[in-house]
Every structure is written in C-alpha cells, then in structure tokens.
C-alpha cells in the first residue's frame, strides 16, 4: 500500500498535499531490521516507511537513496512504537498492535500478519499504546500506554496472559532487566515502577518528582518533567543529576556514555558523572526517539538515528556529527 491521499484531492494537487503532510509530520518510532540494513520509521499519519541504510551509506549514494524504498499505511492513527524480532516487525497504534513479516515488507506488497487488541475495560476504550517491549526468555511482548496497565502477550499463541496494574496515568516507556527478568515502566503519574515478571507484581516504586533535587514543578511530574537523573535502584536514590533544563523524551546507554534527546534539536552526550561531553545538532526542532543499530550482521551500517518533530530521520555515522538525513 502506498501513502494515502484523500480521494477528493485532484492529481494535480497531490504533490502539494504530500508537501503539507511532510511539513506537519512527526516521527514517533523507529526500528532496525534484523539484518541491520534497513530502518523502519513510523509517523503521526499511521504510515511506516522503510529506508535502505546500505544504499544511503554507500559511497555511490544519491539523494534518492535517502528516500523510503516503500511506504505503507499501517494504522489509522499514529505509529507510537515499533520493535523487531528475527522475522517480524511489531507496530503499535491506538488500541492495537500489528505484526508484519520483514520478508513481505521488503517485497513492497505487505499485508499485516495479524492484529491484536489488549482486553480493555470497555469496548469503547481505545487508548494509545505508547511502548512495546520484547521479553525473549518468555517469547512474549509487553504493551503499555493509555490504560495505565502493562499487558503481556504470548507471541506463540497470540493470547494476553497477564495485566500488571499500579500506574494511575499514561505509561510512556518500558525497559527490560533481562537477567532477573524484571521490567521498568515510567509514566505520566511521575513514577518509575519495577515489576517482577515471575511473580507478576510490582516490587519497587520510585516517585521521582518527590525528590527535591530532581523536582521541576514548572515541567510537571510526568517522567521527563523532573531533571534527567541516574538512579541507584537498590537504594532508590539519585546518584547523578544532569544539568539539562529542557525535558528529555528519550534516554539510552551507549558504552560509557548516556545519550539523551528531547526539546531542542540536539543529541546530548553525557558522562556518567553528569558532565556534558557534547551536544550534536540535528535537523528536527525536537526529538522523540534515538535508535542505535548494533546488528553484528551489518557492521557497515552501525549508526545512531534520531527522529521527532519533522519528516526527517537524522543519521550519525559517529557520535560527533550528523552525516545526513533520511526523509519521508
């Protein structure tokens, strides 16, 4: 399926319509293919674009190499989150998660493999699914978002096996502690909660905004409002508070650094001690996601990508500068 154009738009105005779409586009999610040579990006119009990293990084790359090799309509609303296994791409929208076969996506004629909806309290409830998390040891997928719960889906049977309740507002993000196995969730209620998957219960709660050194009331209590902070989980105490005024929307560890992005165009590089090592500007006025391609099968495509409030995905071949941008 190609990108949707309203039937009322004459062919002569199609380019104008698509230019306006790009002008108002937000890219919410990104995901690398299992081979590491392709990048999927999901936007606020429900579209997923597939880019060829190997073509864009080639010494013979042209401007066309930075455009999608295929774009398809995945959801009616925004594509909030995506994750990938060796065979499947999972995408989440309003109240639903869909599975796509990578092999079919790359043939430019893909149809969804399946679509699932978590068991919501009422049939009228269609909350957004903001976060997806794979738990390989369980062969499961965890979904979280607007209904304040963590839903676990068995990937073999497609059934929902448990719902973890505790958050009192939207859940924004999930992270896995693989050894235990435990899951961390952060939400609009200002808490980070640690869940033991074996016992299916909450085992720890950190109320970030209640710590005076982290609190920033003018930004609110939601995760991202208080200061960017490194925490010692066992003692539930902040160890490093990073001097960043703007709210950060995405944070990830990379080697001995912490990378963060949010309000503003820069990818921020931090030492664990709290020292700002570098701020690398990108092309978007605000960033919502960072993604590191570390697939061993494609070392030539090892890049950092950053996307947010524009139609572009910035590509960093090293952490020091933006090499180029991919564009819807």
Short mmCIF file of C-alpha atoms in Angstrom, two decimals:
data_model
loop_
_atom_site.label_atom_id
_atom_site.label_comp_id
_atom_site.label_asym_id
_atom_site.label_seq_id
_atom_site.Cartn_x
_atom_site.Cartn_y
_atom_site.Cartn_z
CA UNK A 1 0.00 0.00 0.00
CA UNK A 2 1.28 3.47 -0.85
CA UNK A 3 0.78 6.53 1.31
CA UNK A 4 -2.87 7.54 1.49
CA UNK A 5 -4.12 10.54 -0.48
CA UNK A 6 -7.71 11.72 0.11
CA UNK A 7 -9.92 10.85 -2.87
CA UNK A 8 -11.10 14.48 -3.09
CA UNK A 9 -7.60 15.74 -3.94
CA UNK A 10 -7.11 16.15 -7.73
CA UNK A 11 -4.00 14.56 -9.13
CA UNK A 12 -2.52 17.96 -9.87
CA UNK A 13 -2.63 18.85 -6.19
CA UNK A 14 -1.16 15.59 -4.90
CA UNK A 15 2.35 16.99 -4.55
CA UNK A 16 1.03 19.99 -2.59
CA UNK A 17 -0.92 17.67 -0.28
CA UNK A 18 2.14 15.48 0.34
CA UNK A 19 4.33 18.55 0.95
CA UNK A 20 1.84 19.74 3.60
CA UNK A 21 1.85 16.27 5.15
CA UNK A 22 5.62 16.35 5.44
CA UNK A 23 5.52 19.87 6.89
CA UNK A 24 3.28 18.73 9.76
CA UNK A 25 4.81 15.29 10.23
CA UNK A 26 6.03 13.79 13.49
CA UNK A 27 8.06 10.58 13.54
CA UNK A 28 7.19 8.77 16.78
CA UNK A 29 9.03 5.48 16.35
CA UNK A 30 11.98 3.75 14.68
CA UNK A 31 13.21 0.18 14.40
CA UNK A 32 16.08 -1.54 12.59
CA UNK A 33 15.58 -4.72 10.57
CA UNK A 34 17.10 -7.98 11.89
CA UNK A 35 19.76 -7.87 9.16
CA UNK A 36 20.66 -4.30 10.18
CA UNK A 37 20.46 -2.97 6.62
CA UNK A 38 17.02 -1.35 6.82
CA UNK A 39 15.30 1.17 9.09
CA UNK A 40 11.55 1.38 9.70
CA UNK A 41 10.11 4.74 10.80
CA UNK A 42 6.51 5.32 11.92
CA UNK A 43 4.74 8.69 11.76
CA UNK A 44 1.65 10.52 13.05
CA UNK A 45 -0.32 9.62 9.90
CA UNK A 46 -0.13 5.88 10.60
CA UNK A 47 2.47 5.29 7.89
CA UNK A 48 5.60 3.16 8.15
CA UNK A 49 8.47 3.97 5.80
CA UNK A 50 11.31 1.52 5.12
CA UNK A 51 14.71 3.03 4.32
CA UNK A 52 17.72 1.17 2.94
CA UNK A 53 20.65 2.08 5.18
CA UNK A 54 23.11 0.19 2.99
CA UNK A 55 22.06 2.29 -0.04
CA UNK A 56 22.08 5.59 1.89
CA UNK A 57 25.53 4.86 3.36
CA UNK A 58 27.03 3.74 0.06
CA UNK A 59 29.80 5.82 -1.49
CA UNK A 60 27.57 5.98 -4.59
CA UNK A 61 24.50 7.19 -2.67
CA UNK A 62 22.29 9.75 -4.39
CA UNK A 63 19.54 11.94 -2.95
CA UNK A 64 17.01 9.27 -3.94
CA UNK A 65 18.91 6.78 -1.75
CA UNK A 66 17.72 8.74 1.31
CA UNK A 67 14.04 8.28 0.44
CA UNK A 68 11.93 5.26 1.50
CA UNK A 69 12.09 2.17 -0.66
CA UNK A 70 8.49 1.52 0.41
CA UNK A 71 5.84 3.34 2.47
CA UNK A 72 2.64 1.68 3.65
CA UNK A 73 -0.39 2.54 5.77
CA UNK A 74 -0.01 0.52 8.99
CA UNK A 75 -2.57 2.13 11.35
CA UNK A 76 -5.42 4.64 11.16
CA UNK A 77 -3.71 6.80 13.77
CA UNK A 78 -0.08 7.41 14.78
CA UNK A 79 2.51 4.61 14.94
CA UNK A 80 3.66 5.17 18.51
CA UNK A 81 6.09 2.28 18.93
CA UNK A 82 7.86 -0.49 16.99
CA UNK A 83 10.08 -3.46 17.87
CA UNK A 84 11.57 -6.26 15.79
CA UNK A 85 12.40 -9.96 16.06
CA UNK A 86 14.37 -12.07 13.59
CA UNK A 87 11.29 -12.39 11.36
CA UNK A 88 8.67 -9.90 12.47
CA UNK A 89 8.14 -6.16 12.83
CA UNK A 90 5.58 -5.23 15.51
CA UNK A 91 3.90 -1.82 15.39
CA UNK A 92 1.55 -0.19 17.91
CA UNK A 93 -1.14 2.42 17.37
CA UNK A 94 -4.40 3.39 19.05
CA UNK A 95 -5.57 0.32 20.95
CA UNK A 96 -3.89 -2.24 18.69
CA UNK A 97 -0.64 -3.97 17.86
CA UNK A 98 0.09 -5.44 14.43
CA UNK A 99 2.67 -7.92 13.15
CA UNK A 100 4.37 -7.71 9.76
CA UNK A 101 6.79 -10.14 8.13
CA UNK A 102 10.07 -8.45 7.23
CA UNK A 103 10.37 -10.68 4.16
CA UNK A 104 6.99 -9.41 2.91
CA UNK A 105 7.68 -5.77 3.79
CA UNK A 106 10.77 -5.75 1.64
CA UNK A 107 8.79 -7.14 -1.31
CA UNK A 108 6.78 -3.90 -1.35
CA UNK A 109 3.39 -5.54 -1.10
CA UNK A 110 2.95 -6.38 2.53
CA UNK A 111 -0.21 -7.04 4.47
CA UNK A 112 -0.41 -7.37 8.21
CA UNK A 113 0.14 -10.87 9.55
CA UNK A 114 -2.22 -10.26 12.47
CA UNK A 115 -3.76 -7.53 14.62
CA UNK A 116 -4.41 -7.85 18.36
CA UNK A 117 -6.15 -5.65 20.92
CA UNK A 118 -5.48 -5.98 24.66
CA UNK A 119 -8.51 -6.76 26.85
CA UNK A 120 -9.64 -3.26 27.77
CA UNK A 121 -12.23 -2.48 30.44
CA UNK A 122 -14.87 -1.37 27.91
CA UNK A 123 -15.35 -1.82 24.18
CA UNK A 124 -15.41 1.99 23.82
CA UNK A 125 -11.90 2.34 25.26
CA UNK A 126 -9.22 2.84 22.59
CA UNK A 127 -6.11 4.03 24.46
CA UNK A 128 -2.88 4.65 22.61
CA UNK A 129 -0.14 2.05 23.01
CA UNK A 130 2.96 4.13 23.69
CA UNK A 131 5.52 1.39 24.32
CA UNK A 132 6.36 -2.14 23.17
CA UNK A 133 8.96 -4.39 24.80
CA UNK A 134 10.14 -7.84 23.78
CA UNK A 135 10.94 -10.37 26.52
CA UNK A 136 12.95 -13.05 24.64
CA UNK A 137 13.15 -15.52 27.54
CA UNK A 138 9.36 -15.64 27.72
CA UNK A 139 8.81 -15.27 23.96
CA UNK A 140 6.39 -12.50 24.89
CA UNK A 141 5.59 -8.91 24.00
CA UNK A 142 4.65 -6.31 26.62
CA UNK A 143 2.37 -3.40 25.64
CA UNK A 144 1.75 -0.29 27.71
CA UNK A 145 0.06 3.07 27.25
CA UNK A 146 -3.11 4.98 27.85
CA UNK A 147 -4.96 2.45 30.01
CA UNK A 148 -2.19 2.58 32.68
CA UNK A 149 -1.54 -1.18 32.50
CA UNK A 150 1.25 -3.45 31.23
CA UNK A 151 -0.28 -6.17 29.03
CA UNK A 152 1.74 -9.31 28.26
CA UNK A 153 1.07 -11.18 25.02
CA UNK A 154 2.36 -14.71 24.35
CA UNK A 155 3.91 -14.48 20.87
CA UNK A 156 3.35 -18.17 20.17
CA UNK A 157 -0.38 -18.22 20.84
CA UNK A 158 -1.25 -14.53 20.43
CA UNK A 159 -3.13 -14.55 23.75
CA UNK A 160 -2.82 -11.98 26.52
CA UNK A 161 -1.60 -13.75 29.64
CA UNK A 162 -1.44 -11.02 32.30
CA UNK A 163 -2.08 -7.37 33.06
CA UNK A 164 0.08 -5.52 35.58
CA UNK A 165 -1.70 -2.67 37.35
CA UNK A 166 -0.28 0.10 39.51
CA UNK A 167 0.20 3.23 37.40
CA UNK A 168 -2.50 5.87 37.78
CA UNK A 169 -1.83 7.67 34.48
CA UNK A 170 -0.46 7.03 30.99
CA UNK A 171 2.61 4.81 30.68
CA UNK A 172 5.24 6.29 28.38
CA UNK A 173 8.18 3.90 28.38
CA UNK A 174 9.37 0.37 29.18
CA UNK A 175 12.80 -1.17 29.80
CA UNK A 176 13.92 -4.74 30.44
CA UNK A 177 16.29 -6.05 33.12
CA UNK A 178 16.95 -9.28 31.31
CA UNK A 179 18.84 -11.23 33.97
CA UNK A 180 16.06 -11.26 36.54
CA UNK A 181 13.65 -10.94 34.49
CA UNK A 182 12.17 -7.60 35.52
CA UNK A 183 10.57 -4.72 33.67
CA UNK A 184 10.73 -1.00 34.43
CA UNK A 185 7.90 1.33 33.42
CA UNK A 186 7.68 5.12 33.55
CA UNK A 187 4.51 7.15 33.33
CA UNK A 188 2.56 10.36 33.42
CA UNK A 189 1.92 9.80 37.14
CA UNK A 190 5.57 10.65 37.82
CA UNK A 191 6.60 7.16 38.91
CA UNK A 192 9.07 4.55 37.73
CA UNK A 193 7.85 1.09 38.72
CA UNK A 194 9.81 -2.16 38.79
CA UNK A 195 7.85 -5.35 38.03
CA UNK A 196 8.90 -8.96 38.71
CA UNK A 197 7.58 -10.95 35.75
CA UNK A 198 7.86 -14.30 37.53
CA UNK A 199 5.66 -13.13 40.41
CA UNK A 200 3.60 -10.83 38.14
CA UNK A 201 3.71 -8.00 40.65
CA UNK A 202 5.24 -4.61 41.39
CA UNK A 203 8.30 -4.82 43.64
CA UNK A 204 9.56 -1.21 43.71
CA UNK A 205 8.28 2.32 43.09
CA UNK A 206 10.35 5.46 42.62
CA UNK A 207 8.40 8.74 42.81
CA UNK A 208 10.93 10.90 41.01
CA UNK A 209 9.14 14.22 41.42
CA UNK A 210 9.09 13.88 45.23
CA UNK A 211 12.89 14.18 45.40
CA UNK A 212 13.63 17.86 45.83
CA UNK A 213 16.87 17.77 43.86
CA UNK A 214 15.04 16.22 40.86
CA UNK A 215 11.73 18.09 41.02
CA UNK A 216 10.92 20.77 38.46
CA UNK A 217 7.28 21.74 39.15
CA UNK A 218 7.10 24.05 36.13
CA UNK A 219 7.55 20.97 33.88
CA UNK A 220 5.11 18.73 35.77
CA UNK A 221 5.60 15.36 37.42
CA UNK A 222 5.48 13.13 34.29
CA UNK A 223 8.60 11.12 33.50
CA UNK A 224 10.61 13.67 31.51
CA UNK A 225 9.40 16.61 33.58
CA UNK A 226 11.79 16.21 36.54
CA UNK A 227 15.53 16.52 35.92
CA UNK A 228 17.33 13.83 33.94
CA UNK A 229 18.73 11.66 36.74
CA UNK A 230 20.80 8.49 37.14
CA UNK A 231 19.40 6.28 39.93
CA UNK A 232 20.76 3.55 42.15
CA UNK A 233 17.92 1.05 42.03
CA UNK A 234 18.68 -0.95 45.15
CA UNK A 235 18.59 2.10 47.40
CA UNK A 236 16.09 4.11 45.29
CA UNK A 237 18.37 7.14 45.47
CA UNK A 238 19.54 9.56 42.75
CA UNK A 239 23.29 9.35 42.14
CA UNK A 240 23.75 11.88 39.32
CA UNK A 241 21.53 14.80 38.32
CA UNK A 242 22.30 16.07 34.85
CA UNK A 243 22.26 19.86 34.29
CA UNK A 244 19.73 19.83 31.44
CA UNK A 245 16.88 22.34 31.63
CA UNK A 246 14.77 21.07 28.72
CA UNK A 247 12.63 17.94 29.26
CA UNK A 248 14.20 14.80 27.75
CA UNK A 249 11.98 12.36 25.85
CA UNK A 250 14.42 9.52 25.15
CA UNK A 251 17.48 8.30 27.06
CA UNK A 252 19.78 5.37 26.32
CA UNK A 253 23.12 3.98 27.47
CA UNK A 254 25.91 3.65 24.91
CA UNK A 255 29.26 2.24 26.05
CA UNK A 256 30.36 4.56 28.91
CA UNK A 257 28.01 7.37 27.86
CA UNK A 258 24.37 8.32 28.32
CA UNK A 259 22.63 9.72 25.23
CA UNK A 260 19.52 11.88 25.65
CA UNK A 261 17.21 13.89 23.42
CA UNK A 262 14.01 15.87 23.78
CA UNK A 263 13.11 19.54 23.48
CA UNK A 264 15.51 21.12 21.02
CA UNK A 265 17.42 19.72 18.04
CA UNK A 266 20.44 18.24 19.83
CA UNK A 267 21.51 14.74 20.80
CA UNK A 268 23.20 15.17 24.18
CA UNK A 269 26.16 13.03 25.25
CA UNK A 270 26.75 12.71 28.99
CA UNK A 271 29.43 11.21 31.17
CA UNK A 272 28.02 9.08 33.99
CA UNK A 273 29.39 11.71 36.35
CA UNK A 274 26.96 14.28 34.92
CA UNK A 275 29.41 16.16 32.71
CA UNK A 276 28.03 17.17 29.32
CA UNK A 277 30.53 15.81 26.80
CA UNK A 278 28.88 17.08 23.61
CA UNK A 279 25.68 18.40 22.05
CA UNK A 280 25.31 17.36 18.43
CA UNK A 281 22.66 19.32 16.48
CA UNK A 282 20.22 17.60 14.15
CA UNK A 283 17.61 18.81 11.67
CA UNK A 284 14.42 18.47 13.77
CA UNK A 285 13.25 21.14 16.24
CA UNK A 286 12.51 18.43 18.82
CA UNK A 287 13.43 14.76 19.16
CA UNK A 288 11.27 11.87 20.38
CA UNK A 289 13.40 8.80 19.71
CA UNK A 290 17.00 7.62 19.43
CA UNK A 291 17.96 4.26 17.97
CA UNK A 292 21.34 2.51 17.82
CA UNK A 293 21.95 -0.02 15.05
CA UNK A 294 24.37 -2.56 16.52
CA UNK A 295 23.42 -5.62 14.47
CA UNK A 296 26.59 -7.73 14.13
CA UNK A 297 25.46 -8.88 10.66
CA UNK A 298 25.87 -5.34 9.25
CA UNK A 299 28.85 -3.57 10.85
CA UNK A 300 28.98 -1.20 7.86
CA UNK A 301 25.51 0.08 8.89
CA UNK A 302 26.40 0.81 12.52
CA UNK A 303 24.73 4.19 13.07
CA UNK A 304 22.74 6.26 15.55
CA UNK A 305 19.44 7.63 14.24
CA UNK A 306 17.33 10.42 15.76
CA UNK A 307 13.79 11.48 14.84
CA UNK A 308 10.95 13.62 16.13
CA UNK A 309 9.08 16.74 15.06
CA UNK A 310 9.79 16.66 11.34
CA UNK A 311 9.69 14.32 8.34
CA UNK A 312 13.43 13.57 8.67
CA UNK A 313 15.47 10.91 10.42
CA UNK A 314 18.99 12.14 11.20
CA UNK A 315 21.79 9.61 10.71
CA UNK A 316 25.01 9.83 12.73
CA UNK A 317 27.82 7.57 11.49
CA UNK A 318 29.78 8.54 14.58
CA UNK A 319 28.61 10.47 17.61
CA UNK A 320 30.39 13.66 16.66
CA UNK A 321 28.24 14.93 13.78
CA UNK A 322 25.13 14.33 11.67
CA UNK A 323 26.19 12.67 8.42
CA UNK A 324 22.88 13.10 6.55
CA UNK A 325 19.11 12.81 6.94
CA UNK A 326 16.62 10.29 5.60
CA UNK A 327 13.26 11.79 4.64
CA UNK A 328 9.68 10.60 4.14
#
